[in-house]
């Protein structure tokens, strides 16, 4: 039987930069509650830690990447003022978190090749918990303010994001026999890892599958434990060329594959042609091919996991199991860092670590590949991050330097 | 109108709300290729035709999926919890997934593919003046045509 590629989306045409770039520094700034710090201050905390981790000096950073929708978190002037430096800084909004946490190395590689930068920080930071405490808007506003959603979804109560993903989860359960226990296995594995992680917001709140199943529904069939946290926090990742990376103190982590996939059904969750799949279908195979790996070679996987069902779908769509079989695949202890199976979100993910939209997922992979992680996977050589935002997905393959 | 009420004067979507006020469910359809265009767009996503007209649809469909909201997540929904919101595919073209409230039912009786029918209700929100007449769906009481 020949596998037929689905027709509802496509892979982005990205340059293959496998083997050119490395991650040399990572820094997180995660806060247990409202930090009282704004996103810029949080970003600078994360960058300071990443620079120290890389063994660099602040004046050596000459590239700064942020997300397309929060590209004003940190200006070049604010960077120079904070660190008392004078260098030129190449700026880009092709980075940040979500899908861009995976694809940022491509623009960074171009800038480095063209001589515009040598050490590039990819950055993401939010102060959404402090905003919420202050009575302000959280991340839901990006959806509420979208005009078609405001007119044809919000009036009917199909808002905010937990409602989208409860509807998707219900359909996935009907199509594939997915059970509450399967969603629970995702939530419980994230929490298990978070309780061992010094930064994780839920480190003091263990969760068993029995406890999960006893929790009330928030948006049926999702419980609170299926949904991401809201937090203050951020992360910074320092990218440079593999050659330069080998002169720095920490072992380089090499970018071995980067790809992205798109749905052809537009940006609305309600209108996706394949309602229970993600564009990882188009992205992951390309990134794995660049890296010369298959899903079976992956030692640690971190997935952008705003909801448990998003992780479950990506595990299927990236080929870790057949479509519809993620339930059996994730059951029991199979996602734990120290059991046979697939080590998954070993820092706790968006569900249990912090809601920093994927930047900490990449930093966690780097620590795993260096052997520095709190929940260290034995003999960890290949790490994969899956990014997602509705009509887009992305895949980043990282490996230890050879 | 103030959110979360829809804009009744947006030219792209105004015929929908004008019809709803009169108890009719209408959908945009491409005059060139007869495809329904949902959500509304200026051009047909299939043939790029610009002649799009609003046509009456039967108001019958099937439940594609749903969520039962048991926890207040958005302040204007206060007083409505619990409620059911979901997607109904329309008989005329199952590719149309209409986001709607699911009313007049015990959520335990819902199932995917359940025949549904349109009813019209006035949507109002705590702290927001006014309301809007809107098509919502309930489990069908008249047998669906197959
Ligand atoms: Zn057409």
Short mmCIF file of C-alpha atoms and ligand atoms in Angstrom, two decimals:
data_model
loop_
_atom_site.label_atom_id
_atom_site.label_comp_id
_atom_site.label_asym_id
_atom_site.label_seq_id
_atom_site.Cartn_x
_atom_site.Cartn_y
_atom_site.Cartn_z
CA UNK A 1 0.00 0.00 0.00
CA UNK A 2 1.33 3.43 -0.88
CA UNK A 3 0.89 6.18 1.64
CA UNK A 4 -0.92 9.06 0.01
CA UNK A 5 0.01 12.53 1.13
CA UNK A 6 -3.01 14.51 2.30
CA UNK A 7 -4.11 17.41 0.12
CA UNK A 8 -5.28 19.94 2.70
CA UNK A 9 -1.95 21.66 3.20
CA UNK A 10 1.65 21.98 2.15
CA UNK A 11 5.20 22.40 3.38
CA UNK A 12 6.77 25.85 3.42
CA UNK A 13 9.70 26.36 1.08
CA UNK A 14 12.51 27.04 3.51
CA UNK A 15 16.21 27.00 2.90
CA UNK A 16 17.94 23.85 4.17
CA UNK A 17 20.44 25.04 6.78
CA UNK A 18 21.11 21.68 8.39
CA UNK A 19 24.57 21.51 9.92
CA UNK A 20 25.28 25.26 9.58
CA UNK A 21 23.97 26.65 12.86
CA UNK A 22 24.32 25.85 16.53
CA UNK A 23 22.71 26.91 19.78
CA UNK A 24 25.35 28.04 22.25
CA UNK A 25 23.43 29.68 25.05
CA UNK A 26 20.04 29.34 26.71
CA UNK A 27 18.38 31.38 29.42
CA UNK A 28 14.93 31.26 30.96
CA UNK A 29 13.18 33.73 33.24
CA UNK A 30 10.15 32.00 34.73
CA UNK A 31 8.11 33.50 37.55
CA UNK A 32 5.92 31.61 39.98
CA UNK A 33 3.28 34.34 40.04
CA UNK A 34 2.77 37.94 38.97
CA UNK A 35 6.32 39.20 38.64
CA UNK A 36 5.58 42.91 38.59
CA UNK A 37 8.02 43.05 35.71
CA UNK A 38 7.05 44.01 32.20
CA UNK A 39 7.88 41.88 29.17
CA UNK A 40 10.99 43.96 28.35
CA UNK A 41 12.45 43.48 31.83
CA UNK A 42 11.66 39.75 31.71
CA UNK A 43 13.34 39.54 28.30
CA UNK A 44 16.49 41.17 29.64
CA UNK A 45 16.57 38.71 32.57
CA UNK A 46 16.43 35.81 30.12
CA UNK A 47 19.08 37.33 27.84
CA UNK A 48 21.48 37.96 30.72
CA UNK A 49 21.25 34.30 31.67
CA UNK A 50 21.67 33.11 28.09
CA UNK A 51 24.75 35.28 27.57
CA UNK A 52 26.30 33.94 30.79
CA UNK A 53 25.41 30.39 29.78
CA UNK A 54 27.11 30.85 26.41
CA UNK A 55 30.27 32.34 27.92
CA UNK A 56 29.81 35.49 25.83
CA UNK A 57 29.85 39.17 26.75
CA UNK A 58 26.85 41.48 26.16
CA UNK A 59 28.73 43.47 23.50
CA UNK A 60 29.16 40.30 21.42
CA UNK A 61 25.42 39.99 20.81
CA UNK A 62 24.71 41.63 17.47
CA UNK A 63 21.42 40.09 16.40
CA UNK A 64 18.00 40.10 18.06
CA UNK A 65 15.02 38.09 16.85
CA UNK A 66 11.47 38.47 18.17
CA UNK A 67 8.09 37.21 17.16
CA UNK A 68 6.04 38.73 14.34
CA UNK A 69 3.22 39.61 16.74
CA UNK A 70 5.34 40.88 19.65
CA UNK A 71 8.28 42.36 17.82
CA UNK A 72 8.57 45.38 20.09
CA UNK A 73 9.39 43.59 23.34
CA UNK A 74 13.00 44.75 23.25
CA UNK A 75 14.51 47.45 21.05
CA UNK A 76 18.18 47.64 20.12
CA UNK A 77 18.41 50.86 22.14
CA UNK A 78 16.88 49.20 25.20
CA UNK A 79 19.40 46.37 24.88
CA UNK A 80 22.35 48.79 24.62
CA UNK A 81 21.06 50.98 27.47
CA UNK A 82 20.62 47.98 29.75
CA UNK A 83 24.03 46.48 29.09
CA UNK A 84 25.92 49.75 28.54
CA UNK A 85 27.13 48.67 25.10
CA UNK A 86 27.38 50.42 21.73
CA UNK A 87 27.28 47.72 19.06
CA UNK A 88 25.08 47.64 15.96
CA UNK A 89 22.30 45.07 16.35
CA UNK A 90 20.61 43.28 13.45
CA UNK A 91 16.86 43.09 14.21
CA UNK A 92 14.36 40.53 12.92
CA UNK A 93 10.75 39.59 13.56
CA UNK A 94 11.17 36.10 12.07
CA UNK A 95 11.83 34.59 15.46
CA UNK A 96 10.23 34.33 18.87
CA UNK A 97 8.15 31.43 20.11
CA UNK A 98 5.33 29.21 18.78
CA UNK A 99 6.23 28.07 15.26
CA UNK A 100 9.02 30.64 15.04
CA UNK A 101 10.99 29.05 17.87
CA UNK A 102 11.74 26.35 15.31
CA UNK A 103 12.29 28.47 12.21
CA UNK A 104 14.31 31.34 13.72
CA UNK A 105 17.65 29.66 12.84
CA UNK A 106 16.96 30.16 9.12
CA UNK A 107 16.92 33.97 9.19
CA UNK A 108 19.76 33.91 11.71
CA UNK A 109 21.84 31.76 9.34
CA UNK A 110 21.21 34.21 6.52
CA UNK A 111 22.24 37.18 8.67
CA UNK A 112 25.39 35.42 9.80
CA UNK A 113 26.30 34.37 6.26
CA UNK A 114 25.82 37.93 5.02
CA UNK A 115 28.04 39.26 7.78
CA UNK A 116 25.26 41.21 9.48
CA UNK A 117 25.51 39.36 12.78
CA UNK A 118 27.66 36.82 14.57
CA UNK A 119 25.75 35.94 17.74
CA UNK A 120 21.98 36.16 17.45
CA UNK A 121 19.55 36.08 20.36
CA UNK A 122 16.13 34.61 19.70
CA UNK A 123 13.77 36.02 22.30
CA UNK A 124 10.27 35.62 23.66
CA UNK A 125 8.83 37.13 26.85
CA UNK A 126 5.35 37.86 28.20
CA UNK A 127 3.87 39.42 31.32
CA UNK A 128 0.43 37.95 30.85
CA UNK A 129 -0.02 36.84 34.46
CA UNK A 130 0.71 40.34 35.73
CA UNK A 131 -1.68 41.73 33.10
CA UNK A 132 -4.39 39.31 34.21
CA UNK A 133 -3.94 40.21 37.87
CA UNK A 134 -4.23 43.86 36.85
CA UNK A 135 -7.55 43.06 35.14
CA UNK A 136 -6.13 43.36 31.66
CA UNK A 137 -6.40 41.18 28.59
CA UNK A 138 -4.59 37.89 28.27
CA UNK A 139 -3.68 35.97 25.16
CA UNK A 140 -7.37 35.56 24.23
CA UNK A 141 -7.48 39.06 22.80
CA UNK A 142 -5.65 38.03 19.63
CA UNK A 143 -8.64 35.84 18.80
CA UNK A 144 -11.42 38.02 20.17
CA UNK A 145 -10.25 40.98 18.10
CA UNK A 146 -9.96 39.05 14.83
CA UNK A 147 -12.87 40.39 12.83
CA UNK A 148 -14.45 37.21 11.46
CA UNK A 149 -14.16 35.46 14.81
CA UNK A 150 -15.62 38.51 16.52
CA UNK A 151 -18.63 38.33 14.22
CA UNK A 152 -19.27 34.61 13.77
CA UNK A 153 -17.63 32.81 16.70
CA UNK A 154 -17.52 35.01 19.80
CA UNK A 155 -21.28 35.86 19.70
CA UNK A 156 -22.04 32.12 19.78
CA UNK A 157 -19.79 31.39 22.73
CA UNK A 158 -17.10 29.68 20.62
CA UNK A 159 -14.31 31.49 22.46
CA UNK A 160 -11.72 31.51 23.97
CA UNK A 161 -9.14 28.87 23.01
CA UNK A 162 -10.26 26.07 25.39
CA UNK A 163 -13.57 26.02 23.53
CA UNK A 164 -11.84 25.49 20.16
CA UNK A 165 -9.78 22.63 21.48
CA UNK A 166 -12.56 20.97 23.43
CA UNK A 167 -14.48 20.82 20.14
CA UNK A 168 -11.45 19.33 18.38
CA UNK A 169 -10.88 16.83 21.21
CA UNK A 170 -14.52 15.69 21.08
CA UNK A 171 -14.23 15.03 17.36
CA UNK A 172 -10.88 13.24 17.78
CA UNK A 173 -12.50 11.01 20.40
CA UNK A 174 -15.31 10.16 17.99
CA UNK A 175 -13.06 9.57 14.98
CA UNK A 176 -10.35 7.56 16.70
CA UNK A 177 -11.66 6.32 20.02
CA UNK A 178 -9.42 8.63 22.02
CA UNK A 179 -10.28 8.56 25.72
CA UNK A 180 -10.08 10.93 28.67
CA UNK A 181 -7.26 8.72 29.98
CA UNK A 182 -5.24 9.48 26.84
CA UNK A 183 -5.51 13.24 27.31
CA UNK A 184 -4.74 12.58 30.96
CA UNK A 185 -1.54 10.72 30.08
CA UNK A 186 -0.27 13.89 28.37
CA UNK A 187 -1.17 16.09 31.34
CA UNK A 188 0.23 13.68 33.92
CA UNK A 189 3.56 13.22 32.14
CA UNK A 190 4.04 16.98 31.88
CA UNK A 191 3.26 17.35 35.58
CA UNK A 192 5.54 14.50 36.55
CA UNK A 193 8.43 16.28 34.81
CA UNK A 194 7.44 19.67 36.22
CA UNK A 195 7.60 18.39 39.79
CA UNK A 196 11.29 17.60 39.20
CA UNK A 197 12.07 20.90 37.47
CA UNK A 198 13.29 23.84 39.59
CA UNK A 199 11.62 26.51 37.38
CA UNK A 200 8.25 24.88 36.77
CA UNK A 201 5.24 26.77 38.03
CA UNK A 202 3.46 23.56 39.09
CA UNK A 203 6.53 21.95 40.71
CA UNK A 204 4.67 21.65 44.04
CA UNK A 205 1.44 20.25 42.58
CA UNK A 206 1.83 16.57 41.64
CA UNK A 207 -0.92 15.00 39.57
CA UNK A 208 -1.83 11.33 39.14
CA UNK A 209 -4.09 9.95 36.44
CA UNK A 210 -6.70 9.15 39.10
CA UNK A 211 -6.59 12.75 40.30
CA UNK A 212 -6.83 13.99 36.74
CA UNK A 213 -9.92 11.91 36.03
CA UNK A 214 -11.56 13.13 39.24
CA UNK A 215 -11.09 16.80 38.32
CA UNK A 216 -14.14 18.69 37.04
CA UNK A 217 -14.62 19.48 33.38
CA UNK A 218 -13.82 23.08 32.46
CA UNK A 219 -14.91 22.95 28.83
CA UNK A 220 -16.08 19.37 28.40
CA UNK A 221 -14.21 17.20 27.33
CA UNK A 222 -11.29 19.27 28.64
CA UNK A 223 -10.37 19.75 32.28
CA UNK A 224 -8.31 22.60 33.67
CA UNK A 225 -5.34 20.21 33.60
CA UNK A 226 -5.66 19.87 29.81
CA UNK A 227 -5.09 23.61 29.37
CA UNK A 228 -1.94 25.71 29.46
CA UNK A 229 -0.99 27.90 32.37
CA UNK A 230 -0.97 31.67 32.16
CA UNK A 231 2.30 33.07 33.46
CA UNK A 232 4.94 35.73 33.36
CA UNK A 233 8.11 34.53 31.80
CA UNK A 234 10.41 34.36 28.85
CA UNK A 235 13.38 32.74 27.30
CA UNK A 236 16.39 33.54 25.16
CA UNK A 237 18.33 31.25 22.84
CA UNK A 238 21.69 32.26 21.34
CA UNK A 239 22.48 31.09 17.82
CA UNK A 240 25.74 31.24 15.96
CA UNK A 241 27.58 29.34 13.25
CA UNK A 242 28.73 25.81 14.06
CA UNK A 243 32.37 26.88 13.51
CA UNK A 244 32.14 29.72 16.03
CA UNK A 245 30.15 27.53 18.42
CA UNK A 246 33.04 25.08 18.71
CA UNK A 247 35.20 27.84 20.28
CA UNK A 248 32.71 28.48 23.10
CA UNK A 249 32.73 26.71 26.47
CA UNK A 250 29.50 24.69 26.27
CA UNK A 251 29.15 21.77 23.82
CA UNK A 252 27.40 23.09 20.70
CA UNK A 253 23.92 21.85 19.89
CA UNK A 254 23.58 21.67 16.13
CA UNK A 255 20.49 22.63 14.12
CA UNK A 256 20.01 19.49 12.03
CA UNK A 257 16.63 20.21 10.41
CA UNK A 258 14.04 22.99 10.18
CA UNK A 259 10.71 22.86 8.36
CA UNK A 260 7.26 24.32 8.47
CA UNK A 261 3.85 23.18 7.30
CA UNK A 262 0.71 25.08 6.42
CA UNK A 263 -2.94 24.25 6.22
CA UNK A 264 -4.61 25.39 3.03
CA UNK A 265 -7.86 25.96 4.92
CA UNK A 266 -7.01 29.40 6.26
CA UNK A 267 -6.47 30.56 9.81
CA UNK A 268 -9.79 29.61 11.43
CA UNK A 269 -9.90 26.50 13.56
CA UNK A 270 -13.58 26.05 12.76
CA UNK A 271 -12.88 25.75 9.03
CA UNK A 272 -9.89 23.38 8.94
CA UNK A 273 -10.41 20.72 6.28
CA UNK A 274 -8.83 18.13 8.55
CA UNK A 275 -10.28 19.21 11.86
CA UNK A 276 -8.36 16.68 13.96
CA UNK A 277 -4.89 17.03 12.43
CA UNK A 278 -2.11 19.61 12.50
CA UNK A 279 0.16 20.77 9.66
CA UNK A 280 2.94 18.73 11.29
CA UNK A 281 1.83 16.25 8.60
CA UNK A 282 3.66 18.47 6.11
CA UNK A 283 6.44 19.81 8.31
CA UNK A 284 7.91 16.94 10.32
CA UNK A 285 8.81 14.63 7.39
CA UNK A 286 10.82 17.42 5.76
CA UNK A 287 12.75 18.31 8.92
CA UNK A 288 13.42 14.64 9.66
CA UNK A 289 14.69 14.10 6.11
CA UNK A 290 17.07 17.08 6.40
CA UNK A 291 18.44 15.61 9.61
CA UNK A 292 18.62 12.13 8.15
CA UNK A 293 16.49 10.68 10.94
CA UNK A 294 13.17 8.96 11.44
CA UNK A 295 10.75 9.37 14.33
CA UNK A 296 12.28 6.27 15.93
CA UNK A 297 15.62 8.07 16.27
CA UNK A 298 14.23 10.86 18.45
CA UNK A 299 15.42 10.71 22.07
CA UNK A 300 13.42 13.63 23.43
CA UNK A 301 10.40 15.47 22.03
CA UNK A 302 9.03 18.82 23.15
CA UNK A 303 5.75 19.99 21.66
CA UNK A 304 3.98 23.31 21.73
CA UNK A 305 1.12 22.16 23.93
CA UNK A 306 -1.49 24.81 24.65
CA UNK A 307 -3.89 21.89 25.21
CA UNK A 308 -3.32 18.20 25.74
CA UNK A 309 -5.15 17.38 22.50
CA UNK A 310 -2.68 19.52 20.50
CA UNK A 311 0.18 17.35 21.77
CA UNK A 312 -1.75 14.18 21.03
CA UNK A 313 -2.44 15.25 17.44
CA UNK A 314 1.15 16.35 16.80
CA UNK A 315 2.51 13.03 18.08
CA UNK A 316 0.40 11.33 15.40
CA UNK A 317 1.06 13.87 12.67
CA UNK A 318 4.84 13.78 13.15
CA UNK A 319 4.79 10.03 12.67
CA UNK A 320 5.61 8.80 16.16
CA UNK A 321 2.57 6.53 15.72
CA UNK A 322 -0.13 6.07 13.10
CA UNK A 323 -2.92 8.65 12.85
CA UNK A 324 -5.51 8.01 15.52
CA UNK A 325 -3.25 5.80 17.60
CA UNK A 326 -1.76 8.39 19.93
CA UNK A 327 -4.06 7.21 22.71
CA UNK A 328 -2.46 3.77 23.06
CA UNK A 329 0.95 5.30 22.23
CA UNK A 330 0.93 7.72 25.18
CA UNK A 331 -0.78 5.48 27.71
CA UNK A 332 0.78 4.56 31.03
CA UNK A 333 4.30 5.85 31.67
CA UNK A 334 5.45 5.87 28.07
CA UNK A 335 6.07 9.63 27.92
CA UNK A 336 8.25 9.79 31.03
CA UNK A 337 11.93 10.69 30.69
CA UNK A 338 13.09 7.53 32.46
CA UNK A 339 10.86 4.81 31.00
CA UNK A 340 10.76 3.02 27.63
CA UNK A 341 8.74 4.99 25.10
CA UNK A 342 9.18 8.63 24.06
CA UNK A 343 10.53 11.20 26.52
CA UNK A 344 8.07 14.06 26.10
CA UNK A 345 8.05 17.67 27.41
CA UNK A 346 10.66 16.84 29.99
CA UNK A 347 10.40 20.34 31.51
CA UNK A 348 6.62 20.22 31.89
CA UNK A 349 5.56 22.11 28.75
CA UNK A 350 2.93 24.80 28.56
CA UNK A 351 0.65 22.65 30.70
CA UNK A 352 2.94 22.45 33.73
CA UNK A 353 6.19 24.41 33.26
CA UNK A 354 5.18 27.90 32.12
CA UNK A 355 3.26 29.60 29.34
CA UNK A 356 6.20 30.96 27.39
CA UNK A 357 4.92 29.64 24.09
CA UNK A 358 7.67 27.24 23.13
CA UNK A 359 10.92 29.11 23.73
CA UNK A 360 11.50 27.08 26.92
CA UNK A 361 10.76 23.93 24.92
CA UNK A 362 13.77 24.65 22.71
CA UNK A 363 15.95 25.59 25.68
CA UNK A 364 14.98 22.31 27.36
CA UNK A 365 16.14 20.35 24.30
CA UNK A 366 19.48 22.14 24.43
CA UNK A 367 19.93 21.19 28.10
CA UNK A 368 18.95 17.60 27.32
CA UNK A 369 21.51 17.38 24.51
CA UNK A 370 24.20 18.84 26.79
CA UNK A 371 23.29 16.44 29.60
CA UNK A 372 22.20 19.28 31.91
CA UNK A 373 18.45 18.68 32.18
CA UNK A 374 16.55 18.21 35.44
CA UNK A 375 14.82 15.15 33.98
CA UNK A 376 17.82 14.00 31.99
CA UNK A 377 17.16 11.44 29.26
CA UNK A 378 19.96 8.88 29.10
CA UNK A 379 22.27 9.03 26.03
CA UNK A 380 20.31 11.90 24.53
CA UNK A 381 21.53 12.63 21.00
CA UNK A 382 18.51 13.83 19.00
CA UNK A 383 15.90 16.29 20.21
CA UNK A 384 12.85 17.57 18.33
CA UNK A 385 10.59 20.56 18.94
CA UNK A 386 7.16 20.77 17.30
CA UNK A 387 5.68 24.25 17.00
CA UNK A 388 2.05 24.92 16.23
CA UNK A 389 -0.43 27.69 15.75
CA UNK A 390 -3.60 26.45 14.09
CA UNK A 391 -2.95 26.71 10.41
CA UNK A 392 0.82 26.47 10.84
CA UNK A 393 3.22 23.97 12.32
CA UNK A 394 7.00 23.80 12.42
CA UNK A 395 9.65 21.27 13.30
CA UNK A 396 13.15 21.77 14.68
CA UNK A 397 15.60 18.88 14.90
CA UNK A 398 18.60 19.42 17.18
CA UNK A 399 21.50 17.04 17.72
CA UNK A 400 24.67 16.80 19.70
CA UNK A 401 27.74 18.01 17.81
CA UNK A 402 29.63 15.12 16.31
CA UNK B 1 -22.64 47.22 18.31
CA UNK B 2 -20.43 46.43 21.25
CA UNK B 3 -18.55 43.13 21.42
CA UNK B 4 -19.44 40.34 21.79
CA UNK B 5 -22.39 41.35 19.64
CA UNK B 6 -21.64 41.22 15.91
CA UNK B 7 -21.27 44.24 13.63
CA UNK B 8 -24.58 44.57 11.80
CA UNK B 9 -23.32 47.17 9.32
CA UNK B 10 -20.20 45.45 7.94
CA UNK B 11 -21.00 45.23 4.23
CA UNK B 12 -19.30 41.83 3.89
CA UNK B 13 -21.63 40.18 6.43
CA UNK B 14 -24.63 42.48 6.71
CA UNK B 15 -27.00 40.29 4.60
CA UNK B 16 -26.56 37.47 7.12
CA UNK B 17 -27.84 39.55 10.03
CA UNK B 18 -30.55 41.26 7.95
CA UNK B 19 -31.91 37.81 7.04
CA UNK B 20 -31.60 36.51 10.60
CA UNK B 21 -33.74 39.38 11.83
CA UNK B 22 -36.45 38.05 9.50
CA UNK B 23 -35.98 34.45 10.65
CA UNK B 24 -34.02 33.27 7.59
CA UNK B 25 -30.64 31.56 7.42
CA UNK B 26 -28.66 32.65 4.38
CA UNK B 27 -25.19 31.71 3.18
CA UNK B 28 -22.93 33.32 0.57
CA UNK B 29 -22.63 31.34 -2.66
CA UNK B 30 -20.45 31.86 -5.71
CA UNK B 31 -22.60 32.51 -8.76
CA UNK B 32 -19.92 31.16 -11.07
CA UNK B 33 -19.19 27.77 -9.50
CA UNK B 34 -22.10 27.45 -7.02
CA UNK B 35 -19.78 26.82 -4.12
CA UNK B 36 -20.83 28.17 -0.72
CA UNK B 37 -18.21 30.56 0.63
CA UNK B 38 -17.93 30.33 4.41
CA UNK B 39 -16.65 32.39 6.12
CA UNK B 40 -17.76 35.24 3.86
CA UNK B 41 -15.10 36.47 1.47
CA UNK B 42 -14.94 39.03 -1.30
CA UNK B 43 -13.90 36.37 -3.79
CA UNK B 44 -14.64 32.69 -4.22
CA UNK B 45 -11.74 30.66 -2.81
CA UNK B 46 -12.19 28.04 -5.58
CA UNK B 47 -12.71 29.98 -8.83
CA UNK B 48 -11.79 33.49 -7.58
CA UNK B 49 -15.14 34.72 -8.90
CA UNK B 50 -16.33 37.99 -7.44
CA UNK B 51 -20.05 37.46 -7.96
CA UNK B 52 -21.15 36.18 -4.59
CA UNK B 53 -24.79 36.28 -3.57
CA UNK B 54 -26.55 35.32 -0.37
CA UNK B 55 -28.97 32.42 -0.78
CA UNK B 56 -31.44 30.80 1.59
CA UNK B 57 -30.43 27.43 3.03
CA UNK B 58 -32.69 24.83 4.60
CA UNK B 59 -31.50 25.25 8.14
CA UNK B 60 -30.95 21.52 8.42
CA UNK B 61 -27.59 19.99 9.15
CA UNK B 62 -25.59 17.66 11.30
CA UNK B 63 -23.66 18.15 14.49
CA UNK B 64 -19.97 18.11 13.57
CA UNK B 65 -18.63 18.52 17.11
CA UNK B 66 -19.28 20.55 20.23
CA UNK B 67 -17.94 21.80 23.56
CA UNK B 68 -19.86 22.18 26.77
CA UNK B 69 -18.63 25.29 28.54
CA UNK B 70 -18.92 24.74 32.29
CA UNK B 71 -16.58 27.43 33.54
CA UNK B 72 -16.75 31.16 32.93
CA UNK B 73 -13.80 32.05 30.69
CA UNK B 74 -15.04 35.32 29.19
CA UNK B 75 -16.87 37.85 31.40
CA UNK B 76 -19.65 38.75 28.90
CA UNK B 77 -20.79 35.09 28.99
CA UNK B 78 -21.64 35.42 32.68
CA UNK B 79 -25.11 34.09 33.41
CA UNK B 80 -25.02 31.66 30.44
CA UNK B 81 -22.82 28.93 32.00
CA UNK B 82 -23.18 26.06 31.32
CA UNK B 83 -23.84 26.29 27.60
CA UNK B 84 -23.05 24.28 24.49
CA UNK B 85 -21.26 25.80 21.49
CA UNK B 86 -20.22 23.84 18.47
CA UNK B 87 -20.11 23.33 14.74
CA UNK B 88 -22.98 22.29 12.49
CA UNK B 89 -22.42 21.22 8.89
CA UNK B 90 -25.20 22.29 6.58
CA UNK B 91 -27.23 19.93 4.42
CA UNK B 92 -26.57 21.99 1.27
CA UNK B 93 -22.79 21.63 1.58
CA UNK B 94 -21.17 19.69 4.41
CA UNK B 95 -18.01 21.72 3.90
CA UNK B 96 -19.80 24.65 5.53
CA UNK B 97 -19.13 24.46 9.21
CA UNK B 98 -21.32 26.95 10.97
CA UNK B 99 -20.25 27.93 14.48
CA UNK B 100 -23.34 28.18 16.63
CA UNK B 101 -24.96 27.77 19.99
CA UNK B 102 -26.60 24.39 20.51
CA UNK B 103 -29.85 24.92 22.39
CA UNK B 104 -32.92 23.05 23.70
CA UNK B 105 -31.06 19.87 24.56
CA UNK B 106 -29.52 17.84 27.33
CA UNK B 107 -25.80 17.73 26.40
CA UNK B 108 -25.76 14.06 27.36
CA UNK B 109 -28.07 13.37 24.42
CA UNK B 110 -25.76 14.95 21.82
CA UNK B 111 -23.75 12.84 19.42
CA UNK B 112 -21.64 13.58 16.37
CA UNK B 113 -23.68 13.52 13.13
CA UNK B 114 -26.91 14.12 15.05
CA UNK B 115 -29.49 15.80 12.73
CA UNK B 116 -29.91 19.45 13.70
CA UNK B 117 -32.26 22.28 12.75
CA UNK B 118 -32.08 26.02 12.94
CA UNK B 119 -34.03 28.14 15.40
CA UNK B 120 -33.70 31.84 15.96
CA UNK B 121 -32.83 33.34 19.32
CA UNK B 122 -31.84 36.76 20.57
CA UNK B 123 -28.26 36.78 21.82
CA UNK B 124 -27.65 39.10 24.78
CA UNK B 125 -24.65 39.53 27.02
CA UNK B 126 -24.19 40.68 30.60
CA UNK B 127 -23.14 44.30 30.68
CA UNK B 128 -23.78 44.88 26.96
CA UNK B 129 -26.77 46.91 25.81
CA UNK B 130 -29.06 45.45 23.17
CA UNK B 131 -29.11 42.06 21.54
CA UNK B 132 -29.14 40.46 18.13
CA UNK B 133 -31.43 37.90 16.52
CA UNK B 134 -29.25 35.02 15.41
CA UNK B 135 -29.55 31.53 13.93
CA UNK B 136 -28.72 28.82 16.49
CA UNK B 137 -29.30 25.07 16.27
CA UNK B 138 -31.12 22.37 18.20
CA UNK B 139 -31.48 18.61 17.68
CA UNK B 140 -33.92 18.15 14.78
CA UNK B 141 -37.55 17.58 15.65
CA UNK B 142 -38.55 17.12 12.03
CA UNK B 143 -36.91 14.15 10.27
CA UNK B 144 -33.90 15.07 8.15
CA UNK B 145 -34.00 14.49 4.41
CA UNK B 146 -31.29 12.04 3.52
ZN1 LIG C 1 -16.58 30.03 -7.37
#
